[in-house]
Short mmCIF file of C-alpha atoms and ligand atoms in Angstrom, two decimals:
data_model
loop_
_atom_site.label_atom_id
_atom_site.label_comp_id
_atom_site.label_asym_id
_atom_site.label_seq_id
_atom_site.Cartn_x
_atom_site.Cartn_y
_atom_site.Cartn_z
CA UNK A 16 -69.21 101.46 -164.75
CA UNK A 17 -71.80 103.98 -165.83
CA UNK A 18 -71.55 103.81 -169.58
CA UNK A 19 -73.44 106.73 -171.11
CA UNK A 20 -76.66 105.89 -172.93
CA UNK A 21 -78.40 107.57 -175.82
CA UNK A 22 -82.13 107.24 -176.19
CA UNK A 23 -84.29 106.89 -179.25
CA UNK A 24 -87.97 106.67 -178.48
CA UNK A 25 -88.26 104.27 -175.59
CA UNK A 26 -85.10 102.40 -176.53
CA UNK A 27 -82.07 103.35 -174.43
CA UNK A 28 -78.75 102.01 -175.70
CA UNK A 29 -75.24 102.25 -174.29
CA UNK A 30 -73.06 104.35 -176.60
CA UNK A 31 -70.81 101.31 -177.04
CA UNK A 32 -72.46 97.98 -177.88
CA UNK A 33 -70.89 94.55 -178.49
CA UNK A 34 -71.32 92.67 -181.75
CA UNK A 35 -70.86 88.90 -181.91
CA UNK A 36 -70.31 88.51 -185.63
CA UNK A 37 -66.78 87.11 -185.82
CA UNK A 38 -65.36 86.03 -182.46
CA UNK A 39 -68.10 83.76 -181.12
CA UNK A 40 -67.79 80.63 -183.20
CA UNK A 41 -66.07 77.29 -183.24
CA UNK A 42 -62.56 78.82 -183.41
CA UNK A 43 -62.99 80.55 -180.03
CA UNK A 44 -63.21 78.47 -176.84
CA UNK A 45 -66.51 79.01 -175.03
CA UNK A 46 -64.61 80.06 -171.90
CA UNK A 47 -63.08 82.98 -173.85
CA UNK A 48 -66.44 83.97 -175.27
CA UNK A 49 -67.97 83.84 -171.79
CA UNK A 50 -65.18 85.96 -170.31
CA UNK A 51 -65.60 88.64 -172.96
CA UNK A 52 -69.40 88.84 -172.75
CA UNK A 53 -69.49 88.86 -168.94
CA UNK A 54 -66.77 91.51 -168.86
CA UNK A 55 -68.69 93.62 -171.36
CA UNK A 56 -71.94 93.39 -169.41
CA UNK A 57 -70.11 94.13 -166.18
CA UNK A 58 -68.77 97.30 -167.80
CA UNK A 59 -72.22 98.42 -168.87
CA UNK A 60 -72.25 97.06 -172.42
CA UNK A 61 -75.75 95.70 -172.05
CA UNK A 62 -76.58 95.62 -175.77
CA UNK A 63 -75.48 92.38 -177.47
CA UNK A 64 -75.92 92.31 -181.24
CA UNK A 65 -76.47 88.98 -182.98
CA UNK A 66 -77.68 87.56 -186.27
CA UNK A 67 -78.64 84.04 -187.30
CA UNK A 68 -75.38 83.68 -189.26
CA UNK A 69 -72.92 84.98 -186.63
CA UNK A 70 -70.15 82.78 -185.25
CA UNK A 71 -68.79 81.60 -187.59
CA UNK A 72 -70.30 79.14 -188.45
CA UNK A 73 -73.95 80.29 -188.55
CA UNK A 74 -75.96 79.80 -185.35
CA UNK A 75 -72.86 79.50 -183.12
CA UNK A 76 -73.00 82.98 -181.58
CA UNK A 77 -76.72 82.70 -180.76
CA UNK A 78 -76.10 79.29 -179.21
CA UNK A 79 -73.33 80.73 -177.05
CA UNK A 80 -75.52 83.58 -175.84
CA UNK A 81 -78.27 81.04 -175.16
CA UNK A 82 -75.86 79.13 -172.88
CA UNK A 83 -74.92 82.34 -171.08
CA UNK A 84 -78.56 83.36 -170.66
CA UNK A 85 -79.23 79.99 -169.05
CA UNK A 86 -76.40 80.32 -166.57
CA UNK A 87 -74.83 83.76 -166.17
CA UNK A 88 -76.89 86.56 -167.62
CA UNK A 89 -80.17 88.13 -166.65
CA UNK A 90 -82.30 88.42 -169.77
CA UNK A 91 -84.16 91.59 -168.90
CA UNK A 92 -81.03 93.55 -168.01
CA UNK A 93 -79.92 93.18 -171.63
CA UNK A 94 -80.91 94.37 -175.07
CA UNK A 95 -80.50 91.34 -177.34
CA UNK A 96 -80.91 91.80 -181.05
CA UNK A 97 -80.86 89.42 -183.97
CA UNK A 98 -81.33 89.50 -187.73
CA UNK A 99 -82.30 87.50 -190.78
CA UNK A 100 -81.33 88.29 -194.35
CA UNK A 101 -77.99 86.69 -195.21
CA UNK A 102 -77.56 83.00 -195.90
CA UNK A 103 -78.15 80.92 -192.80
CA UNK A 104 -78.95 77.52 -194.29
CA UNK A 105 -78.86 75.98 -197.80
CA UNK A 106 -81.65 76.24 -200.33
CA UNK A 107 -84.09 78.94 -201.40
CA UNK A 108 -85.60 79.39 -197.92
CA UNK A 109 -82.35 80.10 -196.07
CA UNK A 110 -81.67 83.75 -196.96
CA UNK A 111 -83.09 87.06 -198.23
CA UNK A 112 -86.37 88.68 -197.18
CA UNK A 113 -89.28 86.33 -197.73
CA UNK A 114 -91.88 85.93 -195.03
CA UNK A 115 -91.10 82.20 -194.96
CA UNK A 116 -87.41 82.70 -194.26
CA UNK A 117 -87.61 85.72 -191.95
CA UNK A 118 -90.18 84.25 -189.57
CA UNK A 119 -88.70 80.73 -189.57
CA UNK A 120 -85.33 82.26 -188.81
CA UNK A 121 -86.69 84.25 -185.88
CA UNK A 122 -88.26 81.12 -184.38
CA UNK A 123 -84.95 79.29 -184.72
CA UNK A 124 -83.05 82.22 -183.18
CA UNK A 125 -85.39 82.25 -180.18
CA UNK A 126 -84.89 78.52 -179.71
CA UNK A 127 -81.11 78.87 -179.73
CA UNK A 128 -81.23 81.84 -177.39
CA UNK A 129 -83.67 80.11 -175.06
CA UNK A 130 -85.75 83.25 -174.75
CA UNK A 131 -89.27 84.05 -175.89
CA UNK A 132 -88.42 87.43 -177.42
CA UNK A 133 -85.58 89.51 -178.81
CA UNK A 134 -85.48 93.23 -178.24
CA UNK A 135 -84.80 94.19 -181.86
CA UNK A 136 -85.35 91.98 -184.90
CA UNK A 137 -83.76 93.27 -188.10
CA UNK A 138 -84.15 92.70 -191.78
CA UNK A 139 -80.40 92.19 -192.28
CA UNK A 140 -80.33 93.48 -195.85
CA UNK A 141 -82.65 94.73 -198.55
CA UNK A 142 -83.91 91.95 -200.81
CA UNK A 143 -84.52 93.16 -204.38
CA UNK A 144 -86.61 90.04 -205.17
CA UNK A 145 -89.15 90.31 -202.35
CA UNK A 146 -91.66 93.18 -202.07
CA UNK A 147 -90.87 95.47 -199.15
CA UNK A 148 -94.47 94.91 -198.03
CA UNK A 149 -93.68 91.23 -197.49
CA UNK A 150 -90.37 91.66 -195.64
CA UNK A 151 -91.71 94.45 -193.45
CA UNK A 152 -94.96 92.57 -192.96
CA UNK A 153 -92.89 89.71 -191.54
CA UNK A 154 -91.23 92.13 -189.11
CA UNK A 155 -94.66 93.40 -188.15
CA UNK A 156 -95.83 89.84 -187.44
CA UNK A 157 -92.76 89.37 -185.26
CA UNK A 158 -93.61 92.47 -183.24
CA UNK A 159 -97.34 91.72 -183.03
CA UNK A 160 -96.65 88.20 -181.82
CA UNK A 161 -94.40 89.55 -179.07
CA UNK A 162 -91.37 87.68 -180.42
CA UNK A 163 -89.65 91.03 -181.06
CA UNK A 164 -90.15 94.25 -179.14
CA UNK A 165 -88.82 96.52 -181.91
CA UNK A 166 -88.22 96.16 -185.64
CA UNK A 167 -85.11 97.32 -187.47
CA UNK A 168 -83.45 97.37 -190.88
CA UNK A 169 -79.77 97.08 -191.69
CA UNK A 170 -77.70 98.39 -194.61
CA UNK A 171 -80.76 99.76 -196.45
CA UNK A 172 -79.68 102.82 -198.46
CA UNK A 173 -81.17 106.27 -197.79
CA UNK A 174 -83.60 105.80 -200.70
CA UNK A 175 -84.61 102.31 -199.64
CA UNK A 176 -85.05 103.52 -196.08
CA UNK A 177 -87.41 106.24 -197.33
CA UNK A 178 -89.37 103.56 -199.21
CA UNK A 179 -89.32 101.21 -196.21
CA UNK A 180 -90.59 103.95 -193.89
CA UNK A 181 -93.49 104.63 -196.26
CA UNK A 182 -94.44 100.97 -196.44
CA UNK A 183 -94.01 100.57 -192.68
CA UNK A 184 -96.31 103.49 -192.04
CA UNK A 185 -98.92 102.07 -194.42
CA UNK A 186 -99.02 98.77 -192.51
CA UNK A 187 -98.80 100.33 -189.06
CA UNK A 188 -95.24 99.16 -188.32
CA UNK A 189 -92.75 101.33 -186.46
CA UNK A 190 -89.17 100.94 -187.72
CA UNK A 191 -87.23 101.78 -184.59
CA UNK A 192 -83.61 101.13 -185.56
CA UNK A 193 -81.29 101.33 -188.54
CA UNK A 194 -77.97 99.48 -188.44
CA UNK A 195 -75.53 100.74 -191.10
CA UNK A 196 -71.75 100.44 -191.45
CA UNK A 197 -70.06 103.73 -190.51
CA UNK A 198 -66.47 104.59 -189.80
CA UNK A 199 -63.80 107.14 -190.68
CA UNK A 200 -62.98 104.93 -193.67
CA UNK A 201 -66.57 104.25 -194.75
CA UNK A 202 -68.78 107.34 -194.86
CA UNK A 203 -71.59 106.14 -197.13
CA UNK A 204 -74.28 107.07 -194.57
CA UNK A 205 -73.38 110.75 -195.07
CA UNK A 206 -73.94 110.72 -198.85
CA UNK A 207 -77.18 112.25 -200.12
CA UNK A 208 -79.83 110.00 -201.63
CA UNK A 209 -82.26 110.88 -204.44
CA UNK A 210 -84.15 113.45 -202.34
CA UNK A 211 -80.92 115.11 -201.19
CA UNK A 212 -80.98 113.57 -197.73
CA UNK A 213 -78.39 111.16 -196.39
CA UNK A 214 -79.26 107.99 -194.53
CA UNK A 215 -78.38 109.79 -191.27
CA UNK A 216 -80.82 112.58 -192.22
CA UNK A 217 -83.59 110.13 -193.12
CA UNK A 218 -83.15 107.96 -190.04
CA UNK A 219 -83.02 110.86 -187.63
CA UNK A 220 -86.04 112.60 -189.20
CA UNK A 221 -87.98 109.36 -188.72
CA UNK A 222 -86.86 109.02 -185.10
CA UNK A 223 -84.89 105.84 -185.77
CA UNK A 224 -81.98 104.85 -183.55
CA UNK A 225 -78.76 104.50 -185.58
CA UNK A 226 -76.46 101.68 -184.48
CA UNK A 227 -73.19 102.04 -186.39
CA UNK A 228 -71.44 98.77 -187.20
CA UNK A 229 -67.75 98.11 -187.96
CA UNK A 230 -66.79 101.55 -186.54
CA UNK A 231 -63.14 100.42 -186.55
CA UNK A 232 -63.36 99.22 -190.14
CA UNK A 233 -63.04 95.62 -188.88
CA UNK A 234 -59.76 96.52 -187.19
CA UNK A 235 -58.15 98.70 -189.89
CA UNK A 236 -58.66 101.77 -187.66
CA UNK A 237 -56.23 100.44 -185.06
CA UNK A 238 -52.47 100.14 -185.17
CA UNK A 239 -52.69 96.39 -185.76
CA UNK A 240 -51.86 96.46 -189.45
CA UNK A 241 -49.24 99.21 -189.46
CA UNK A 242 -46.33 96.77 -189.25
CA UNK A 243 -47.65 93.83 -191.24
CA UNK A 244 -50.41 91.32 -190.61
CA UNK A 245 -50.43 89.92 -187.05
CA UNK A 246 -50.92 86.15 -186.82
CA UNK A 247 -53.97 86.49 -184.57
CA UNK A 248 -55.70 89.12 -186.70
CA UNK A 249 -58.95 88.91 -188.65
CA UNK A 250 -57.01 89.15 -191.91
CA UNK A 251 -54.67 86.30 -190.96
CA UNK A 252 -57.63 84.17 -189.91
CA UNK A 253 -59.10 84.55 -193.40
CA UNK A 254 -62.06 86.50 -192.05
CA UNK A 255 -64.14 89.02 -193.97
CA UNK A 256 -61.43 91.70 -193.79
CA UNK A 257 -59.58 91.35 -197.05
CA UNK A 258 -55.81 91.81 -197.20
CA UNK A 259 -56.09 93.73 -200.49
CA UNK A 260 -57.90 96.52 -198.62
CA UNK A 261 -54.73 97.24 -196.64
CA UNK A 262 -53.21 99.38 -199.37
CA UNK A 263 -50.32 101.78 -198.82
CA UNK A 264 -52.77 104.66 -199.23
CA UNK A 265 -55.15 103.32 -196.57
CA UNK A 266 -52.30 102.64 -194.17
CA UNK A 267 -50.91 106.16 -194.72
CA UNK A 268 -54.30 107.57 -193.66
CA UNK A 269 -54.35 105.24 -190.65
CA UNK A 270 -50.85 106.41 -189.65
CA UNK A 271 -51.92 110.04 -189.91
CA UNK A 272 -55.05 109.36 -187.86
CA UNK A 273 -52.96 107.54 -185.27
CA UNK A 274 -50.75 110.62 -184.94
CA UNK A 275 -53.82 112.84 -184.45
CA UNK A 276 -55.13 110.42 -181.83
CA UNK A 277 -51.81 110.42 -179.97
CA UNK A 278 -51.61 114.22 -180.00
CA UNK A 279 -55.03 114.31 -178.33
CA UNK A 280 -54.06 111.71 -175.71
CA UNK A 281 -56.21 108.97 -177.26
CA UNK A 282 -55.56 105.63 -178.87
CA UNK A 283 -56.59 105.31 -182.51
CA UNK A 284 -59.62 103.09 -181.71
CA UNK A 285 -60.77 105.68 -179.15
CA UNK A 286 -60.44 108.46 -181.74
CA UNK A 287 -62.28 106.40 -184.36
CA UNK A 288 -65.17 105.65 -182.01
CA UNK A 289 -65.38 109.19 -180.64
CA UNK A 290 -65.48 110.40 -184.25
CA UNK A 291 -68.52 108.25 -185.11
CA UNK A 292 -70.20 109.30 -181.86
CA UNK A 293 -69.51 113.00 -182.58
CA UNK A 294 -72.79 112.95 -184.50
CA UNK A 295 -75.70 112.93 -182.05
CA UNK A 296 -77.80 111.11 -184.65
CA UNK A 297 -75.67 108.02 -183.96
CA UNK A 298 -77.13 106.19 -180.97
CA UNK A 299 -74.42 103.57 -180.42
CA UNK A 300 -71.21 102.24 -181.94
CA UNK A 301 -71.23 98.49 -182.39
CA UNK A 302 -67.73 97.18 -181.78
CA UNK A 303 -66.53 93.67 -182.49
CA UNK A 304 -63.79 93.51 -179.84
CA UNK A 305 -62.10 90.09 -179.65
CA UNK A 306 -60.46 90.47 -176.24
CA UNK A 307 -61.28 92.21 -172.97
CA UNK A 308 -58.25 94.49 -173.46
CA UNK A 309 -59.58 95.60 -176.85
CA UNK A 310 -62.99 96.23 -175.33
CA UNK A 311 -61.55 98.26 -172.45
CA UNK A 312 -59.53 100.32 -174.90
CA UNK A 313 -62.70 100.95 -176.91
CA UNK A 314 -64.80 101.84 -173.86
CA UNK A 315 -62.34 104.55 -172.92
CA UNK A 316 -63.59 106.50 -175.97
CA UNK A 317 -66.37 107.71 -173.69
CA UNK A 318 -63.98 109.15 -171.12
CA UNK A 319 -62.05 111.74 -173.12
CA UNK A 320 -63.29 115.25 -173.88
CA UNK A 321 -65.40 115.71 -177.03
CA UNK A 322 -63.37 116.12 -180.21
CA UNK A 323 -62.36 119.76 -180.74
CA UNK A 324 -62.99 121.58 -184.00
CA UNK A 325 -59.27 121.64 -184.83
CA UNK A 326 -59.03 117.86 -184.28
CA UNK A 327 -62.05 117.29 -186.53
CA UNK A 328 -60.47 119.51 -189.19
CA UNK A 329 -57.20 117.58 -188.96
CA UNK A 330 -59.06 114.27 -189.26
CA UNK A 331 -61.10 115.30 -192.29
CA UNK A 332 -58.50 114.77 -195.06
CA UNK A 333 -57.77 111.29 -193.69
CA UNK A 334 -61.36 110.18 -193.01
CA UNK A 335 -61.89 109.09 -196.58
CA UNK A 336 -63.85 106.27 -198.12
CA UNK A 337 -61.25 103.58 -198.51
CA UNK A 338 -63.10 100.90 -200.44
CA UNK A 339 -63.42 98.72 -197.33
CA UNK A 340 -67.20 98.55 -197.47
CA UNK A 341 -67.89 94.85 -197.72
CA UNK A 342 -71.60 95.57 -197.73
CA UNK A 343 -71.49 97.88 -200.75
CA UNK A 344 -71.43 95.07 -203.25
CA UNK A 345 -73.01 92.28 -201.23
CA UNK A 346 -75.88 94.13 -199.70
CA UNK A 347 -77.86 94.99 -202.80
CA UNK A 348 -76.01 98.20 -203.64
CA UNK A 349 -76.30 100.43 -200.60
N1 NAP B 3 -75.68 94.53 -189.99
C1 NAP B 3 -74.64 94.05 -190.66
O1 NAP B 3 -74.73 93.71 -191.84
C2 NAP B 3 -73.34 93.92 -189.94
C3 NAP B 3 -72.16 93.64 -190.64
C4 NAP B 3 -70.97 93.57 -189.94
C5 NAP B 3 -70.95 93.76 -188.58
N2 NAP B 3 -72.13 94.00 -187.91
C6 NAP B 3 -72.16 94.13 -186.44
O2 NAP B 3 -71.15 95.02 -186.01
C7 NAP B 3 -70.31 94.35 -185.07
C8 NAP B 3 -68.93 94.91 -185.14
O3 NAP B 3 -68.37 94.69 -186.43
P1 NAP B 3 -66.82 94.49 -186.55
O4 NAP B 3 -66.41 93.26 -185.82
O5 NAP B 3 -66.47 94.61 -187.97
O6 NAP B 3 -66.33 95.79 -185.73
P2 NAP B 3 -64.99 96.57 -185.53
O7 NAP B 3 -65.03 96.98 -184.09
O8 NAP B 3 -64.86 97.60 -186.59
O9 NAP B 3 -63.82 95.50 -185.75
C9 NAP B 3 -63.56 94.51 -184.78
C10 NAP B 3 -62.12 94.04 -184.92
O10 NAP B 3 -61.24 95.14 -184.71
C11 NAP B 3 -60.14 94.76 -183.92
N3 NAP B 3 -60.20 95.56 -182.69
C12 NAP B 3 -61.29 95.94 -181.99
N4 NAP B 3 -60.95 96.75 -180.98
C13 NAP B 3 -59.60 96.88 -181.04
C14 NAP B 3 -58.66 97.59 -180.27
N5 NAP B 3 -59.03 98.34 -179.24
N6 NAP B 3 -57.35 97.50 -180.62
C15 NAP B 3 -56.96 96.76 -181.67
N7 NAP B 3 -57.82 96.05 -182.44
C16 NAP B 3 -59.12 96.12 -182.12
C17 NAP B 3 -60.27 93.27 -183.68
O11 NAP B 3 -59.56 92.65 -184.72
P3 NAP B 3 -58.70 91.31 -184.52
O12 NAP B 3 -59.69 90.21 -184.38
O13 NAP B 3 -57.91 91.28 -185.77
O14 NAP B 3 -57.89 91.53 -183.26
C18 NAP B 3 -61.75 93.02 -183.85
O15 NAP B 3 -62.02 91.70 -184.25
C19 NAP B 3 -70.45 92.88 -185.45
O16 NAP B 3 -70.06 92.01 -184.42
C20 NAP B 3 -71.92 92.81 -185.73
O17 NAP B 3 -72.64 92.77 -184.53
C21 NAP B 3 -73.30 94.09 -188.57
#
C-alpha cells in the first residue's frame, strides 16, 4: 500500500507510524508482536517508534525489534527511533537527561536492536536538574558519532523547545523532530507559550517534524469504553490509561464524536487521526495499535476525504482537554 508521507527536511515519514510502547512486552507472545510489526511494514508503516523503557517491562520492545531485524526486516527500509529520559534501570544513572545516562542508554539500545545506528534519538523528557547544554550535547555526540542520524525531543513545552532550539543552535546541533502528545482530548500543543506561540508554531517555524503520540488518547477515542471496560483493554490490563479518566463527561464527548464520525462515513479512530493530521504542521500520527485489525482501521484514516469545515465545526465543542494527559504531571510540567 502506498501510505502517504510527509517530509520535514530530509526526513520522510509515513503519516501513520507505529509505536511499541505498550503491546510489545512479556504479556504479548512474540508471534503476535511479529505479526503486527510485519503487517504494519507491509502496509507502508515503515516508522517504528521505540524507547529504552517500552515493553513493558523496559528493554522488551527493543529486544523484539532486534529479533525481527535479525530475521524478517530490512534495516534501511525502516525509520527506527528510540529515546532515553524515563526510568530504564534503578539508581541515579537510569533516568533523566545526564550525559552519562543518555549515552549509556543509546549504546544499550543499539545492542538490543542489533544495529549500529537509530534514525532518530530523542531526549524523552525535559530534565529540570540537568542543564539543557548537557542533555543536548549528549544528543549531539550521538549524531556526531553516527549512532543517531537525527536528534529529537519529546514532551518539551513550547517555552522549553524555544530554549532547546537556542542551545542547539549554539552548539551546532539540529533538532529535527519533536514528539508531543496530541489528540482531540489533549490539545496542549495548541496553547500559546510565553512568547505567544504554541508548540506547533515553534516546531514548525524551526522546521522540526512533529510526530504526534497517543492520537487516540490511549484508546479513549474509540468506541471501546462506551459500554464498560473490555477485559482485553489497556485499562483492564492496569496499563497507563487510568479508569478514573473515563468520566461520564469524557464519554459523552466520545459518543458525540462517534456520531460525527459515523455521519461522515468514518470510524471514530479514523476521525480522530484525520483530525490530528488536518494540521499540515503534524508530520505523522503515532498509533499504538494492539492488533492488525486496529491498525487497518487506523490506516483507513488516510483514505477518506479531508475533513470539511462543517465537520470541524461540529467536532470543536467535543474536542476538549479531558485531563487525560499523563505527561502533564510526569513530564516536568509541559
Ligand atoms: N514520547 C512519549 O513520551 C510517548 C508517550 C506515550 C506514547 N508514545 C508513543 O506513541 C505511541 C502510541 O501511543 P498510544 O499507544 O497511547 O497510542 P493510541 O493509538 O492513542 O492508543 C493505542 C490504544 O488504543 C486502542 N486502539 C488503537 N487503535 C484502535 C482501533 N482502531 N479501535 C479500537 N481501539 C484501538 C488500543 O487499546 P487496547 O489495547 O485497549 O485495545 C491501543 O492499545 C506509543 O507506542 C509510543 O511509541 C510516546
